[in-house]
Amino acid sequence: MTSKPTVWQRLVTCLSSLKSYLKVLCLVVTVFVLLQICSFQITKHSLSLPPSLFTYLKHQPEQASDNKTAYLVEKLRESVTFLPLKDYRFSNKPLEGHTWFMSSLFDNQTKDEAQYQEFPSDSSKGRLLCLKGIDKHDGSWNYYALAWPEAIPTNAVLQKGLTFVSYNQYDYYNLWHGLSTMVPFVSWSLRNRCERPQKWVLYHWGELRFEMGHWLSEILRATYNQEPEFTRFINQDNPVCFEKAVVMRHDQAGMSRERRMEAFDHIRCKARSYCNITTSKPRIGMTLLLRTGARAFRNETVVINVFKRECKRVDGCELNVSYSDNLTFCQQVELMKKTDVLVSPHGAQLTNLFLMDRNSSVMEFFPKGWLKLAGVGQRVFQWGANWSGMRHEGTWHDPVGETCEFLDTDRRCMSVYKNAMIGHNETYFGEWARRVLDKVNNKMKQNITEHNHSYDSLDECRC
C-alpha cells in the first residue's frame, strides 16, 4: 500500500516544476531575441542601396540648394554688361564730372585726396572691375564692366593682386603730363600702407597704351622698388577681371597742396635712394638746364655769361651748365640735388624741378607769342613749383622773335611760335638773377629753412 505524499514532498515537487518552467521560459526568450537580431541583420542587408544611389538620396536637399545657387550665379554671370570705355556722348566735355572714360561710374572723393575709384568696394557693391578690348586707336572699342567675384565672365582671366588703371588725357611720354598722372597713385599708396601695384593698365582717351617714356618708367621703378609691368590683353573677346583695382582719371584734381607736396617729397626721396645720391651740394647751386633745338636760347654764350657773372657775386655760389638731352635719369636726379636756383626755358626738362630740395627757386623763359596764345598750359611749371614746395620766381617772355603772317593774336601763329628760339635781355637777366640769388643768400645767412625731405637713405623714406 502506497503511502500518501506529505506536504513537504508536494512543496518540493512544485518548486522543481517551477524552476523547470522558468528555465524553459528563459530559453524561449533567448531564442526569440536571437531570431529578432538575425532578422534585423538580414532585413538591413536585403534593403541596402548601391553607394551612388545612397549618396544621391542622402544629399538630395543639399544638392537642390546647390543647384539653385549655381543657377543664380550663372544668371549673374550672364548679366555682366560691357560698356564702351570712351563715351562719345560726353566728347564735348571729356574731363568734366564723371568724364567720358567709364562714364557710368562716379569717383570717390575724400577730403584733400585725388578723386579715384576702387574695386571691389562699398561703392561697387563688392563687384570687381573687368576690362576687355585691345584697340589702340578708338577707345569706344574697348570696354569695361563690373562683376561679382563668384560670377566673372566664363572666358575672363582673373588678375591677382593690385592693379593701377590710369587714364591720361595727354600721353605717357611727356614728362610733365606723365608725372601728373602718376602722382595720385603715389599719394594713394602712402594712404594705404605703401601698397604696391602688381600691374598697370594705361589708357589714353580709352585707347590702350603698353609703355611709357623712359624717364617716367624710372620714376615708377624708383618709387615702388620694382619694374612697372603693363597688362596686355589676350584678344578682343577675353576680358580681364582684377582682384583689386584702383582707377585714376582726373590726374591730381581734388588733391590739397599738402598731399601733393607729400607725394613729391616721397618720389624725390625714393629717386635719390634709387640713384644712390650721396654727393654734397655747394652752399648755393645755380643750374642752367639748357635745351637744343626747340625753345633753345638763340645766343647761349651771352646767357651763360650773365648768370656766371651774377653767381660770382655771391659767396659760395657755383654755376652748373647742363643740357637736358644728354643726361641719364640718375644724372638728372644728382644735378637737381645740387641745385638751389634752376634756370631753364619752358619745356619738359623743367619737370625735374621737384627733385630739388624744398623751397628752391625756378626761373623760366618763353619765346615770343606764348604769353598771348599758349593759354593756361604755359603755367604748368608754376603749378608744379607750387605743388612740390618750390618757389617759381617768374617768367620772361621774349618780345622779339619769329614773324607770323597773321595778327599776333591769331591762334594759327602758335605753330610758328611754339618751338621758336629764345632771345635775351642782358640787363634784365642780370637784375633778375641778382634778385633771386640775393633772396637765396639771405635765406642761407639767416638759416631760414623749411623742412627739407632730402633723404639719402632708403630706410628714411616712408615706404
Short mmCIF file of N, CA, C and O in Angstrom, two decimals, residues 281-286 314-318 337-341 357-361 391 436-450 452:
data_model
loop_
_atom_site.label_atom_id
_atom_site.label_comp_id
_atom_site.label_asym_id
_atom_site.label_seq_id
_atom_site.Cartn_x
_atom_site.Cartn_y
_atom_site.Cartn_z
N LYS A 281 76.38 119.14 -51.70
CA LYS A 281 75.99 120.24 -52.58
C LYS A 281 76.72 121.51 -52.18
O LYS A 281 77.15 121.66 -51.03
N PRO A 282 76.88 122.44 -53.13
CA PRO A 282 77.52 123.71 -52.79
C PRO A 282 76.62 124.54 -51.86
O PRO A 282 75.45 124.21 -51.65
N ARG A 283 77.17 125.60 -51.34
CA ARG A 283 76.35 126.46 -50.48
C ARG A 283 75.15 126.97 -51.23
O ARG A 283 74.02 126.93 -50.74
N ILE A 284 75.36 127.47 -52.44
CA ILE A 284 74.26 127.85 -53.33
C ILE A 284 74.58 127.29 -54.71
O ILE A 284 75.62 127.62 -55.30
N GLY A 285 73.71 126.45 -55.21
CA GLY A 285 73.91 125.88 -56.54
C GLY A 285 72.95 126.50 -57.53
O GLY A 285 71.73 126.49 -57.32
N MET A 286 73.49 127.05 -58.62
CA MET A 286 72.66 127.60 -59.70
C MET A 286 72.90 126.75 -60.95
O MET A 286 74.05 126.52 -61.32
N VAL A 314 78.08 136.20 -55.42
CA VAL A 314 77.55 135.62 -54.18
C VAL A 314 78.53 134.59 -53.64
O VAL A 314 78.96 133.67 -54.35
N ASP A 315 78.87 134.73 -52.39
CA ASP A 315 79.81 133.82 -51.75
C ASP A 315 79.27 132.39 -51.73
O ASP A 315 78.15 132.15 -51.29
N GLY A 316 80.08 131.45 -52.24
CA GLY A 316 79.70 130.04 -52.22
C GLY A 316 78.78 129.62 -53.34
O GLY A 316 78.31 128.47 -53.34
N CYS A 317 78.52 130.49 -54.31
CA CYS A 317 77.63 130.13 -55.43
C CYS A 317 78.43 129.42 -56.52
O CYS A 317 79.51 129.87 -56.91
N GLU A 318 77.89 128.31 -57.00
CA GLU A 318 78.52 127.56 -58.09
C GLU A 318 77.51 127.43 -59.24
O GLU A 318 76.35 127.07 -59.01
N LYS A 337 69.70 117.67 -57.04
CA LYS A 337 70.03 117.69 -55.61
C LYS A 337 71.02 118.82 -55.29
O LYS A 337 71.00 119.39 -54.19
N LYS A 338 71.86 119.17 -56.26
CA LYS A 338 72.87 120.21 -56.04
C LYS A 338 72.37 121.60 -56.42
O LYS A 338 73.13 122.56 -56.40
N THR A 339 71.09 121.70 -56.81
CA THR A 339 70.57 122.95 -57.36
C THR A 339 69.64 123.66 -56.38
O THR A 339 68.72 123.05 -55.83
N ASP A 340 69.91 124.96 -56.20
CA ASP A 340 69.01 125.82 -55.42
C ASP A 340 68.25 126.78 -56.31
O ASP A 340 67.16 127.23 -55.95
N VAL A 341 68.84 127.12 -57.48
CA VAL A 341 68.19 128.01 -58.44
C VAL A 341 68.28 127.34 -59.81
O VAL A 341 69.37 127.12 -60.32
N ASP A 357 65.70 120.35 -53.48
CA ASP A 357 65.21 120.45 -52.11
C ASP A 357 64.03 121.42 -52.07
O ASP A 357 63.94 122.35 -52.87
N ARG A 358 63.16 121.21 -51.11
CA ARG A 358 62.03 122.13 -50.93
C ARG A 358 62.54 123.56 -50.79
O ARG A 358 63.61 123.82 -50.27
N ASN A 359 61.74 124.49 -51.26
CA ASN A 359 61.99 125.94 -51.15
C ASN A 359 63.06 126.44 -52.12
O ASN A 359 63.54 127.56 -52.00
N SER A 360 63.44 125.59 -53.10
CA SER A 360 64.38 126.04 -54.14
C SER A 360 63.63 126.91 -55.15
O SER A 360 62.40 126.96 -55.15
N SER A 361 64.39 127.57 -56.04
CA SER A 361 63.82 128.59 -56.94
C SER A 361 63.88 128.17 -58.40
O SER A 361 64.80 127.44 -58.81
N ARG A 391 59.77 127.57 -55.20
CA ARG A 391 59.42 128.98 -55.45
C ARG A 391 59.59 129.27 -56.94
O ARG A 391 60.71 129.19 -57.46
N VAL A 436 67.09 137.11 -57.32
CA VAL A 436 66.83 135.74 -56.87
C VAL A 436 67.98 135.23 -56.01
O VAL A 436 67.77 134.64 -54.94
N LEU A 437 69.20 135.46 -56.45
CA LEU A 437 70.36 134.99 -55.68
C LEU A 437 70.47 135.69 -54.33
O LEU A 437 70.83 135.06 -53.32
N ASP A 438 70.16 136.97 -54.30
CA ASP A 438 70.18 137.68 -53.02
C ASP A 438 69.16 137.10 -52.05
O ASP A 438 69.42 136.97 -50.85
N LYS A 439 68.00 136.76 -52.58
CA LYS A 439 66.96 136.17 -51.73
C LYS A 439 67.43 134.83 -51.16
O LYS A 439 67.28 134.54 -49.97
N VAL A 440 68.03 134.01 -52.02
CA VAL A 440 68.53 132.71 -51.58
C VAL A 440 69.67 132.90 -50.57
O VAL A 440 69.74 132.21 -49.54
N ASN A 441 70.56 133.83 -50.87
CA ASN A 441 71.71 134.08 -50.00
C ASN A 441 71.24 134.54 -48.61
O ASN A 441 71.76 134.10 -47.58
N ASN A 442 70.28 135.44 -48.56
CA ASN A 442 69.76 135.92 -47.27
C ASN A 442 69.12 134.79 -46.48
O ASN A 442 69.25 134.71 -45.26
N LYS A 443 68.44 133.91 -47.20
CA LYS A 443 67.83 132.77 -46.52
C LYS A 443 68.91 131.89 -45.90
O LYS A 443 68.78 131.41 -44.76
N MET A 444 70.01 131.69 -46.63
CA MET A 444 71.11 130.89 -46.11
C MET A 444 71.74 131.55 -44.88
O MET A 444 72.04 130.90 -43.88
N LYS A 445 71.94 132.85 -44.97
CA LYS A 445 72.57 133.58 -43.85
C LYS A 445 71.72 133.52 -42.60
O LYS A 445 72.22 133.37 -41.49
N GLN A 446 70.43 133.67 -42.78
CA GLN A 446 69.53 133.69 -41.62
C GLN A 446 69.15 132.28 -41.17
O GLN A 446 68.45 132.12 -40.18
N ASN A 447 69.62 131.31 -41.97
CA ASN A 447 69.33 129.91 -41.64
C ASN A 447 67.83 129.66 -41.55
O ASN A 447 67.35 128.92 -40.70
N ILE A 448 67.05 130.34 -42.43
CA ILE A 448 65.60 130.14 -42.50
C ILE A 448 65.35 129.04 -43.52
O ILE A 448 65.45 129.27 -44.72
N THR A 449 65.10 127.86 -43.04
CA THR A 449 64.90 126.73 -43.94
C THR A 449 63.62 126.03 -43.60
O THR A 449 63.27 125.85 -42.42
N GLU A 450 62.91 125.66 -44.61
CA GLU A 450 61.75 124.80 -44.39
C GLU A 450 62.26 123.38 -44.22
O GLU A 450 63.41 123.06 -44.50
N ASN A 452 63.28 120.13 -45.15
CA ASN A 452 63.62 119.55 -46.45
C ASN A 452 63.60 118.03 -46.36
O ASN A 452 64.20 117.44 -45.47
#
